[in-house]
Amino acid sequence: MTAEVFDPRALRDAFGAFATGVTVVTASDAAGKPIGFTANSFTSVSLDPPLLLVCLAKSSRNYDSMTSAGRFAINVLSETQKDVSNTFARPVEDRFATVDWRLGRDGCPIFSDVAAWFECSMQDIIEAGDHVIIIGRVTAFENSGLNGLGYARGGYFTPRLAGKAVSAAVEGEIRLGAVLEQQGAVFLAGNETLSLPNCTVEGGDPARTLAAYLEQLTGLNVTIGFLYSVYEDKSDGRQNIVYHALASDGAPRQGRFLRPAELAAAKFSSSATADIINRFVLESSIGNFGMYFGDETGGTVHPIAKKDVHS
C-alpha cells in the first residue's frame, strides 16, 4: 500500500485548527540541571490510575534527557504567560533564569503562577513516527484556578476574553474585519483612502464567514487566527469584531499588502482603522499582542502581558 504524501506545512496548519492549551514540560537531567520545552500536544488519559500524556519530537534538543528521565512535570501556563511559552519554544541557553520556579516534591521544576501543574513518574514511552508519546503517572498536582493560555491557528488567545467576543456575536448583526497579514505586510482595501476588509454576519460562525469572504476578495488561502479587537461603533450601534488572519503567498485580486514602513504614510478611512493598524505595527515589532475591548473612541487593551520574573 502506498502511503499518503501530504504537504507538511498544510498538514501542520490543519492540525492547528484544533484549539489547545499551552504547557511547558520540565524535568531534571542526569546532572540535576533543569530542562524544559513548550508543548501543546498534551492531554489527560485516565483518572484511575491518574495518567496523562505529552508528545515529544525526536528532533528535540531535549529528547535524550527527557526520555531517560524517571520523572517530569507539566506546567499548564496561565493567560499571562505567553512570554514563558515563547522562551521555552526557542533555543535559549538559560531558559530557567527568566522564570520563577522551584523544585517539586519529586525533583521536577514547577513554575509559579501557572493555571495548574502535574508532577509525574515516567509510565511509558511509545514510538509514534517522528515523535514519541510520553505517558506519565501523576504523583502530585495543584490547580490554581487561573485561566489558561490558549493557542490556535498559530496565535495565542485567552478563553475568557474570547468568550466576550463570541457572546457579542450572537446579539445581532456584526461587522467582521481582519488584520490580514502576509509575510509581515497588511492587506488593505481602497485606493487613496484605505480600510480593513470587512463583511457582516448575523448568527453562524463569524470566523468561518470571515475566512470565506477574505478568500473570495483576495483569491488567496486565508487562515483565521486570534481575536484582535472588539468594539462598538457609537455612530451606528454595531459591534465590530476584528481577527488577525494569515494569507498565503501571492498577489491579491483586489486591494494590496503594505509593509510597516508604507503604513506610516497611509490615509485610513476611519480613526478606528488607524488605531488598529498602528497598534498592530507596534505589537508586531515587539512580538506581544493584546485584544482591544471598547468603542471607536476609547477602550482597554488586554495584553497577554510579559511579567517581571527572576531566577
Coordinates of N, CA and C in Angstrom, one line a residue, residues 3-217:
A3 N 1.8 4.9 0.9 CA 1.5 5.9 1.9 C 1.1 7.2 1.3
E4 N 0.1 7.9 2.0 CA -0.3 9.2 1.5 C 0.9 10.2 1.7
V5 N 1.1 11.1 0.8 CA 2.1 12.1 0.9 C 1.4 13.5 1.0
F6 N 1.6 14.2 2.1 CA 1.0 15.5 2.3 C 2.0 16.6 2.3
D7 N 1.6 17.8 2.0 CA 2.5 18.9 2.2 C 2.6 19.2 3.7
P8 N 3.8 19.1 4.3 CA 3.9 19.2 5.8 C 3.4 20.4 6.3
R9 N 3.6 21.6 5.7 CA 3.1 22.9 6.2 C 1.5 22.9 6.2
A10 N 0.9 22.4 5.1 CA -0.5 22.4 5.0 C -1.1 21.5 6.1
L11 N -0.5 20.3 6.4 CA -0.9 19.4 7.4 C -0.8 20.0 8.8
R12 N 0.3 20.7 9.0 CA 0.5 21.4 10.3 C -0.5 22.5 10.5
D13 N -0.9 23.2 9.4 CA -1.9 24.3 9.6 C -3.2 23.7 9.9
A14 N -3.5 22.5 9.3 CA -4.8 21.9 9.5 C -4.9 21.4 11.0
F15 N -3.8 20.8 11.5 CA -3.7 20.4 12.9 C -3.9 21.6 13.8
G16 N -3.4 22.8 13.3 CA -3.5 24.0 14.2 C -4.9 24.5 14.3
A17 N -5.9 24.0 13.6 CA -7.3 24.4 13.7 C -7.8 24.0 15.0
F18 N -7.2 23.0 15.7 CA -7.7 22.5 17.0 C -7.1 23.4 18.1
A19 N -8.0 24.1 18.8 CA -7.5 25.0 19.9 C -7.1 24.1 21.0
T20 N -5.9 24.5 21.6 CA -5.3 23.8 22.7 C -4.9 24.7 23.8
G21 N -4.6 24.2 25.0 CA -3.8 24.9 26.0 C -2.4 24.9 25.6
V22 N -1.6 25.6 26.5 CA -0.1 25.6 26.3 C 0.6 25.2 27.6
T23 N 1.5 24.3 27.5 CA 2.2 23.8 28.6 C 3.7 23.9 28.4
V24 N 4.5 23.9 29.5 CA 5.9 23.7 29.5 C 6.2 22.4 30.3
V25 N 6.8 21.5 29.6 CA 7.2 20.2 30.2 C 8.6 20.3 30.7
T26 N 8.8 20.0 32.0 CA 10.1 20.1 32.7 C 10.6 18.8 33.3
A27 N 11.9 18.8 33.5 CA 12.5 17.6 34.2 C 13.9 18.1 34.6
S28 N 14.5 17.2 35.4 CA 15.9 17.4 35.7 C 16.8 16.3 35.0
D29 N 17.8 16.7 34.3 CA 18.6 15.8 33.6 C 19.5 15.0 34.5
A30 N 20.4 14.1 34.0 CA 21.2 13.2 34.8 C 22.1 14.0 35.7
A31 N 22.5 15.2 35.3 CA 23.4 16.0 36.2 C 22.6 16.9 37.1
G32 N 21.3 16.8 37.1 CA 20.5 17.6 38.0 C 20.1 19.0 37.5
K33 N 20.5 19.2 36.2 CA 20.2 20.5 35.5 C 18.7 20.6 35.1
P34 N 18.0 21.7 35.3 CA 16.6 21.7 34.8 C 16.6 21.8 33.3
I35 N 15.6 21.1 32.7 CA 15.4 21.2 31.3 C 13.9 21.4 31.0
G36 N 13.5 21.9 29.9 CA 12.1 22.1 29.6 C 11.8 22.5 28.2
F37 N 10.6 22.3 27.7 CA 10.2 22.7 26.4 C 8.7 23.0 26.4
T38 N 8.3 23.9 25.5 CA 6.9 24.2 25.3 C 6.2 23.1 24.5
A39 N 5.0 22.8 24.9 CA 4.2 21.7 24.2 C 2.7 22.0 24.3
N40 N 2.0 21.9 23.2 CA 0.6 21.9 23.3 C -0.1 20.6 23.0
S41 N 0.8 19.6 22.7 CA 0.3 18.2 22.5 C 0.2 17.4 23.8
F42 N -0.7 17.9 24.6 CA -0.8 17.4 26.0 C -2.3 17.0 26.2
T43 N -2.6 15.9 26.9 CA -3.9 15.6 27.3 C -4.0 14.7 28.5
S44 N -5.1 14.7 29.2 CA -5.3 13.7 30.2 C -5.6 12.3 29.5
V45 N -5.3 11.3 30.2 CA -5.6 9.9 29.7 C -6.5 9.1 30.6
S46 N -6.3 9.1 31.9 CA -7.0 8.3 32.8 C -7.1 8.9 34.2
L47 N -8.2 8.7 34.9 CA -8.3 9.1 36.3 C -7.9 8.0 37.2
D48 N -8.1 6.8 36.8 CA -7.8 5.7 37.7 C -7.2 4.5 36.9
P49 N -5.9 4.5 36.8 CA -4.9 5.3 37.5 C -4.8 6.7 36.9
P50 N -4.2 7.7 37.6 CA -4.1 9.0 37.1 C -3.0 9.1 36.0
L51 N -3.4 9.2 34.8 CA -2.4 9.2 33.7 C -2.6 10.4 32.8
L52 N -1.5 10.9 32.2 CA -1.6 11.9 31.2 C -0.5 11.6 30.1
L53 N -0.6 12.4 29.0 CA 0.5 12.2 28.0 C 0.9 13.5 27.4
V54 N 2.1 13.5 26.8 CA 2.6 14.6 26.0 C 3.4 14.0 24.9
C55 N 3.5 14.7 23.8 CA 4.3 14.2 22.7 C 5.5 15.0 22.5
L56 N 6.6 14.4 22.2 CA 7.9 15.0 22.1 C 8.6 14.6 20.7
A57 N 9.0 15.6 20.0 CA 9.7 15.4 18.7 C 11.0 14.7 18.9
K58 N 11.3 13.7 18.1 CA 12.6 13.1 18.2 C 13.8 14.0 17.8
S59 N 13.5 15.1 17.1 CA 14.5 16.1 16.8 C 14.7 17.1 17.9
S60 N 14.0 17.0 19.0 CA 14.1 18.0 20.1 C 15.5 17.9 20.7
R61 N 16.0 19.0 21.1 CA 17.3 19.0 21.8 C 17.2 18.4 23.2
N62 N 16.0 18.3 23.7 CA 15.7 17.7 25.0 C 15.4 16.2 24.9
Y63 N 15.4 15.6 23.7 CA 14.9 14.3 23.5 C 15.6 13.2 24.4
D64 N 16.9 13.2 24.4 CA 17.7 12.2 25.2 C 17.4 12.4 26.7
S65 N 17.5 13.6 27.1 CA 17.3 13.9 28.5 C 15.9 13.6 29.0
M66 N 14.9 14.0 28.2 CA 13.6 13.7 28.6 C 13.2 12.2 28.6
T67 N 13.6 11.5 27.6 CA 13.3 10.1 27.5 C 14.0 9.2 28.5
S68 N 15.1 9.8 29.1 CA 15.8 9.0 30.1 C 15.5 9.4 31.5
A69 N 14.7 10.5 31.7 CA 14.3 11.0 33.0 C 13.3 10.1 33.6
G70 N 13.4 9.8 34.9 CA 12.4 9.0 35.5 C 11.2 9.7 35.9
R71 N 11.3 11.1 36.0 CA 10.1 11.9 36.4 C 10.1 13.2 35.6
F72 N 8.9 13.7 35.4 CA 8.8 15.0 34.7 C 7.6 15.7 35.2
A73 N 7.4 17.0 34.8 CA 6.3 17.8 35.3 C 5.7 18.5 34.1
I74 N 4.4 18.7 34.1 CA 3.6 19.5 33.2 C 3.2 20.8 33.8
N75 N 3.6 21.9 33.3 CA 3.2 23.2 33.8 C 2.2 23.8 32.8
V76 N 0.9 23.9 33.2 CA -0.1 24.4 32.3 C -0.1 26.0 32.5
L77 N 0.3 26.7 31.4 CA 0.6 28.1 31.5 C -0.8 28.9 31.7
S78 N -0.7 29.9 32.4 CA -1.8 30.8 32.6 C -1.9 31.9 31.5
E79 N -3.0 32.6 31.4 CA -3.2 33.5 30.3 C -2.2 34.7 30.3
T80 N -1.4 34.9 31.4 CA -0.4 36.0 31.4 C 1.0 35.5 31.0
Q81 N 1.1 34.2 30.6 CA 2.5 33.6 30.5 C 2.9 33.3 29.0
K82 N 2.4 34.1 28.1 CA 2.9 34.0 26.7 C 4.4 34.1 26.6
D83 N 5.0 35.0 27.4 CA 6.4 35.1 27.3 C 7.2 33.8 27.7
V84 N 6.6 33.1 28.7 CA 7.2 31.9 29.2 C 7.1 30.8 28.0
S85 N 5.9 30.8 27.4 CA 5.8 29.9 26.3 C 6.8 30.1 25.2
N86 N 7.0 31.4 24.8 CA 7.9 31.8 23.8 C 9.4 31.4 24.2
T87 N 9.7 31.7 25.4 CA 11.1 31.4 25.9 C 11.4 29.9 25.8
F88 N 10.5 29.1 26.2 CA 10.8 27.6 26.2 C 10.5 27.0 24.8
A89 N 10.0 27.8 23.8 CA 9.9 27.2 22.5 C 11.1 27.6 21.6
R90 N 12.0 28.4 22.2 CA 13.2 28.8 21.4 C 14.5 28.3 22.0
P91 N 15.6 28.2 21.2 CA 16.8 27.7 21.7 C 17.6 28.7 22.6
V92 N 17.0 29.1 23.7 CA 17.6 30.0 24.7 C 18.4 29.2 25.6
E93 N 19.7 29.6 25.9 CA 20.6 28.8 26.7 C 20.1 28.7 28.1
D94 N 19.8 29.8 28.8 CA 19.4 29.7 30.2 C 17.9 30.1 30.3
R95 N 17.1 29.2 29.9 CA 15.6 29.5 29.9 C 15.1 29.7 31.3
F96 N 15.6 28.9 32.3 CA 15.1 29.0 33.6 C 15.5 30.2 34.4
A97 N 16.4 31.0 33.9 CA 16.8 32.3 34.5 C 15.7 33.3 34.3
T98 N 14.8 33.1 33.4 CA 13.7 34.1 33.1 C 12.4 33.8 33.8
V99 N 12.3 32.7 34.5 CA 11.0 32.3 35.2 C 11.2 32.1 36.7
D100 N 10.2 32.3 37.4 CA 10.2 32.0 38.8 C 9.7 30.5 39.0
W101 N 10.6 29.7 39.6 CA 10.3 28.3 39.7 C 10.9 27.7 40.9
R102 N 10.5 26.5 41.3 CA 11.0 25.7 42.4 C 11.0 24.3 42.0
L103 N 11.7 23.5 42.8 CA 11.7 22.0 42.6 C 10.5 21.4 43.3
G104 N 9.7 20.6 42.7 CA 8.6 19.9 43.3 C 9.1 18.8 44.2
R105 N 8.1 18.1 44.8 CA 8.4 17.0 45.7 C 9.3 16.0 45.1
D106 N 9.1 15.7 43.9 CA 9.9 14.6 43.2 C 11.0 15.2 42.4
G107 N 11.4 16.4 42.6 CA 12.6 17.0 41.9 C 12.4 17.6 40.6
C108 N 11.2 17.8 40.1 CA 10.9 18.4 38.8 C 10.6 19.9 39.0
P109 N 11.1 20.7 38.0 CA 10.8 22.2 38.1 C 9.4 22.5 38.0
I110 N 8.8 23.3 38.9 CA 7.5 23.7 38.9 C 7.4 25.3 38.8
F111 N 6.7 25.8 37.9 CA 6.6 27.3 37.7 C 5.6 27.9 38.6
S112 N 5.9 29.2 39.0 CA 4.9 30.0 39.7 C 3.9 30.5 38.8
D113 N 2.7 30.8 39.3 CA 1.6 31.5 38.6 C 1.0 30.7 37.4
V114 N 1.2 29.4 37.4 CA 0.6 28.6 36.3 C -0.9 28.3 36.6
A115 N -1.6 27.9 35.6 CA -3.0 27.5 35.8 C -3.1 26.2 36.6
A116 N -2.2 25.3 36.3 CA -2.1 24.1 37.1 C -0.8 23.4 36.8
W117 N -0.4 22.5 37.7 CA 0.8 21.7 37.4 C 0.6 20.3 37.8
F118 N 1.3 19.4 37.2 CA 1.3 18.0 37.5 C 2.7 17.4 37.5
E119 N 3.1 16.8 38.6 CA 4.4 16.1 38.7 C 4.1 14.6 38.4
C120 N 4.9 14.0 37.6 CA 4.6 12.6 37.2 C 5.9 11.7 37.2
S121 N 5.6 10.4 37.4 CA 6.6 9.4 37.2 C 6.4 8.9 35.7
M122 N 7.6 8.5 35.1 CA 7.5 8.0 33.7 C 6.8 6.6 33.7
Q123 N 5.7 6.6 33.0 CA 5.0 5.3 32.9 C 5.3 4.5 31.6
D124 N 5.4 5.2 30.5 CA 5.7 4.5 29.3 C 6.2 5.5 28.2
I125 N 6.9 5.1 27.2 CA 7.3 5.9 26.1 C 7.0 5.0 24.8
I126 N 6.1 5.6 24.0 CA 5.6 4.9 22.8 C 6.1 5.5 21.5
E127 N 6.7 4.8 20.6 CA 7.1 5.3 19.3 C 5.9 5.7 18.5
A128 N 6.0 6.9 17.9 CA 4.9 7.4 17.1 C 5.5 8.3 16.0
G129 N 6.0 7.7 14.9 CA 6.5 8.4 13.8 C 7.7 9.2 14.1
D130 N 7.6 10.5 13.8 CA 8.8 11.4 14.2 C 8.7 12.0 15.6
H131 N 7.7 11.5 16.4 CA 7.6 11.8 17.8 C 7.6 10.6 18.6
V132 N 7.6 10.8 19.9 CA 7.3 9.7 20.9 C 6.2 10.3 21.8
I133 N 5.3 9.3 22.3 CA 4.3 9.7 23.2 C 4.8 9.3 24.6
I134 N 4.9 10.3 25.4 CA 5.4 10.1 26.8 C 4.1 10.0 27.7
I135 N 3.9 8.9 28.4 CA 2.8 8.7 29.3 C 3.4 8.8 30.7
G136 N 2.8 9.7 31.5 CA 3.2 9.9 32.9 C 2.1 9.5 33.9
R137 N 2.5 9.0 35.0 CA 1.5 8.8 36.1 C 1.6 9.9 37.1
V138 N 0.5 10.6 37.4 CA 0.5 11.8 38.2 C 0.8 11.4 39.7
T139 N 1.8 12.0 40.3 CA 2.2 11.8 41.7 C 1.9 12.9 42.6
A140 N 1.7 14.1 42.0 CA 1.3 15.3 42.7 C 0.8 16.3 41.7
F141 N -0.2 17.2 42.2 CA -0.7 18.2 41.3 C -1.3 19.4 42.1
E142 N -1.5 20.5 41.4 CA -2.1 21.6 42.0 C -2.9 22.4 40.9
N143 N -4.1 22.9 41.3 CA -4.9 23.7 40.4 C -5.1 25.0 41.0
S144 N -4.6 26.1 40.4 CA -4.6 27.4 40.9 C -5.9 28.1 40.7
G145 N -6.7 27.7 39.7 CA -7.9 28.4 39.4 C -7.7 29.5 38.4
L146 N -6.4 29.8 38.0 CA -6.2 30.9 37.0 C -6.6 30.4 35.6
N147 N -7.0 31.3 34.7 CA -7.4 31.0 33.4 C -6.1 30.5 32.6
G148 N -6.3 29.5 31.7 CA -5.2 29.0 30.9 C -5.0 29.8 29.7
L149 N -3.8 29.7 29.2 CA -3.4 30.3 27.9 C -3.8 29.4 26.8
G150 N -4.4 30.0 25.7 CA -4.9 29.2 24.6 C -4.0 29.4 23.4
Y151 N -4.1 28.4 22.4 CA -3.3 28.5 21.2 C -4.1 27.9 20.1
A152 N -4.2 28.6 19.0 CA -4.9 28.0 17.8 C -4.5 28.8 16.6
R153 N -4.4 28.2 15.4 CA -4.1 28.8 14.1 C -2.9 29.7 14.2
G154 N -1.9 29.2 15.0 CA -0.6 30.0 15.0 C -0.6 31.2 15.9
G155 N -1.6 31.4 16.7 CA -1.7 32.5 17.6 C -2.2 32.2 19.0
Y156 N -1.8 33.0 20.0 CA -2.3 32.8 21.3 C -3.7 33.5 21.5
F157 N -4.4 33.0 22.5 CA -5.7 33.7 22.9 C -6.0 33.3 24.3
T158 N -6.8 34.2 24.9 CA -7.3 33.9 26.3 C -8.7 33.5 26.2
P159 N -9.1 32.4 26.7 CA -10.5 31.9 26.6 C -11.5 32.9 27.2
R160 N -11.2 33.5 28.3 CA -12.1 34.5 29.0 C -12.4 35.6 28.1
L161 N -11.4 36.2 27.5 CA -11.6 37.4 26.6 C -12.3 37.0 25.3
A162 N -11.9 35.8 24.7 CA -12.5 35.4 23.5 C -14.0 35.1 23.7
G163 N -14.4 34.6 24.9 CA -15.8 34.4 25.2 C -16.6 35.6 25.1
K164 N -16.1 36.8 25.5 CA -16.8 38.0 25.4 C -17.2 38.4 24.0
A165 N -16.2 38.2 23.1 CA -16.5 38.5 21.7 C -17.5 37.5 21.1
V166 N -17.4 36.2 21.4 CA -18.4 35.3 20.9 C -19.8 35.6 21.3
S167 N -19.9 36.0 22.6 CA -21.2 36.3 23.2 C -21.8 37.5 22.5
A168 N -20.9 38.5 22.1 CA -21.4 39.7 21.4 C -21.9 39.3 20.0
A169 N -21.3 38.3 19.4 CA -21.6 38.0 18.0 C -23.0 37.4 17.9
V170 N -23.6 36.9 19.0 CA -24.9 36.3 18.8 C -26.0 37.3 19.1
E171 N -25.7 38.5 19.4 CA -26.7 39.5 19.8 C -27.3 40.3 18.7
G172 N -26.8 40.1 17.5 CA -27.3 40.9 16.4 C -26.3 40.9 15.2
E173 N -26.5 41.8 14.3 CA -25.7 41.9 13.1 C -24.3 42.4 13.5
I174 N -23.3 41.8 13.1 CA -21.9 42.1 13.5 C -21.1 42.4 12.2
R175 N -20.3 43.4 12.3 CA -19.3 43.8 11.3 C -18.0 43.1 11.6
L176 N -17.6 42.2 10.7 CA -16.4 41.4 10.9 C -15.3 42.1 10.1
G177 N -14.1 42.2 10.6 CA -12.9 42.7 9.9 C -11.7 41.9 10.2
A178 N -10.6 42.2 9.5 CA -9.4 41.4 9.6 C -8.2 42.2 9.4
V179 N -7.2 42.0 10.3 CA -5.9 42.4 10.0 C -5.2 41.2 9.3
L180 N -5.3 41.2 8.0 CA -4.8 40.1 7.2 C -3.4 40.3 6.8
E181 N -2.5 39.4 7.3 CA -1.1 39.6 7.2 C -0.5 38.6 6.2
Q182 N 0.5 39.0 5.5 CA 1.2 38.2 4.5 C 2.7 38.6 4.6
Q183 N 3.5 37.7 5.3 CA 4.9 37.9 5.5 C 5.2 39.3 6.0
G184 N 4.5 39.7 7.1 CA 4.7 41.0 7.7 C 4.0 42.2 7.1
A185 N 3.4 42.0 5.9 CA 2.6 43.1 5.3 C 1.2 42.9 5.6
V186 N 0.4 44.1 5.6 CA -1.0 44.0 6.0 C -1.9 44.4 4.8
F187 N -2.9 43.6 4.6 CA -3.8 43.8 3.4 C -4.8 45.0 3.7
L188 N -5.0 45.9 2.8 CA -5.9 47.0 2.9 C -6.7 47.2 1.6
A189 N -7.9 47.5 1.7 CA -8.8 47.8 0.6 C -8.8 49.3 0.3
G190 N -9.1 49.6 -1.0 CA -9.2 51.0 -1.3 C -8.0 51.5 -2.1
N191 N -8.1 52.8 -2.5 CA -7.0 53.4 -3.3 C -6.3 54.5 -2.5
E192 N -6.8 55.7 -2.5 CA -6.2 56.8 -1.7 C -6.6 56.6 -0.2
T193 N -7.8 56.3 0.1 CA -8.3 56.1 1.5 C -8.4 54.6 1.7
L194 N -7.7 54.1 2.7 CA -7.6 52.6 2.9 C -8.4 52.2 4.1
S195 N -8.9 50.9 4.0 CA -9.7 50.4 5.1 C -9.4 48.9 5.2
L196 N -9.7 48.3 6.4 CA -9.5 46.9 6.6 C -10.7 46.2 5.9
P197 N -10.4 45.0 5.3 CA -11.5 44.3 4.7 C -12.6 43.9 5.8
N198 N -13.8 44.0 5.4 CA -14.9 43.7 6.4 C -16.1 43.2 5.7
C199 N -16.9 42.5 6.4 CA -18.2 42.0 6.0 C -19.2 41.9 7.2
T200 N -20.4 41.6 6.9 CA -21.4 41.5 8.0 C -21.8 40.1 8.2
V201 N -22.3 39.7 9.4 CA -22.8 38.4 9.6 C -23.9 38.5 10.7
E202 N -25.0 37.7 10.6 CA -26.0 37.6 11.6 C -26.0 36.1 12.0
G203 N -25.6 35.8 13.2 CA -25.5 34.4 13.6 C -24.5 33.6 12.9
G204 N -24.5 32.3 13.0 CA -23.5 31.5 12.4 C -22.1 31.6 13.0
D205 N -21.1 31.1 12.3 CA -19.7 31.1 12.8 C -19.0 32.3 12.2
P206 N -18.7 33.3 13.0 CA -18.0 34.5 12.5 C -16.7 34.2 11.8
A207 N -15.9 33.4 12.4 CA -14.6 33.1 11.8 C -14.7 32.4 10.4
R208 N -15.6 31.5 10.3 CA -15.8 30.8 9.0 C -16.4 31.8 7.9
T209 N -17.3 32.7 8.4 CA -17.9 33.7 7.4 C -16.8 34.6 6.9
L210 N -15.9 35.0 7.9 CA -14.9 36.0 7.5 C -13.9 35.3 6.6
A211 N -13.5 34.1 6.9 CA -12.5 33.4 6.0 C -13.0 33.3 4.6
A212 N -14.3 32.9 4.4 CA -14.8 32.7 3.1 C -14.8 34.1 2.4
Y213 N -15.2 35.2 3.1 CA -15.2 36.5 2.5 C -13.8 36.9 2.0
L214 N -12.8 36.7 2.9 CA -11.4 37.1 2.6 C -10.9 36.3 1.4
E215 N -11.2 35.1 1.3 CA -10.7 34.2 0.2 C -11.3 34.6 -1.1
Q216 N -12.6 35.0 -1.1 CA -13.3 35.5 -2.3 C -12.7 36.8 -2.7
L217 N -12.4 37.7 -1.8 CA -11.9 39.0 -2.0 C -10.5 39.0 -2.6

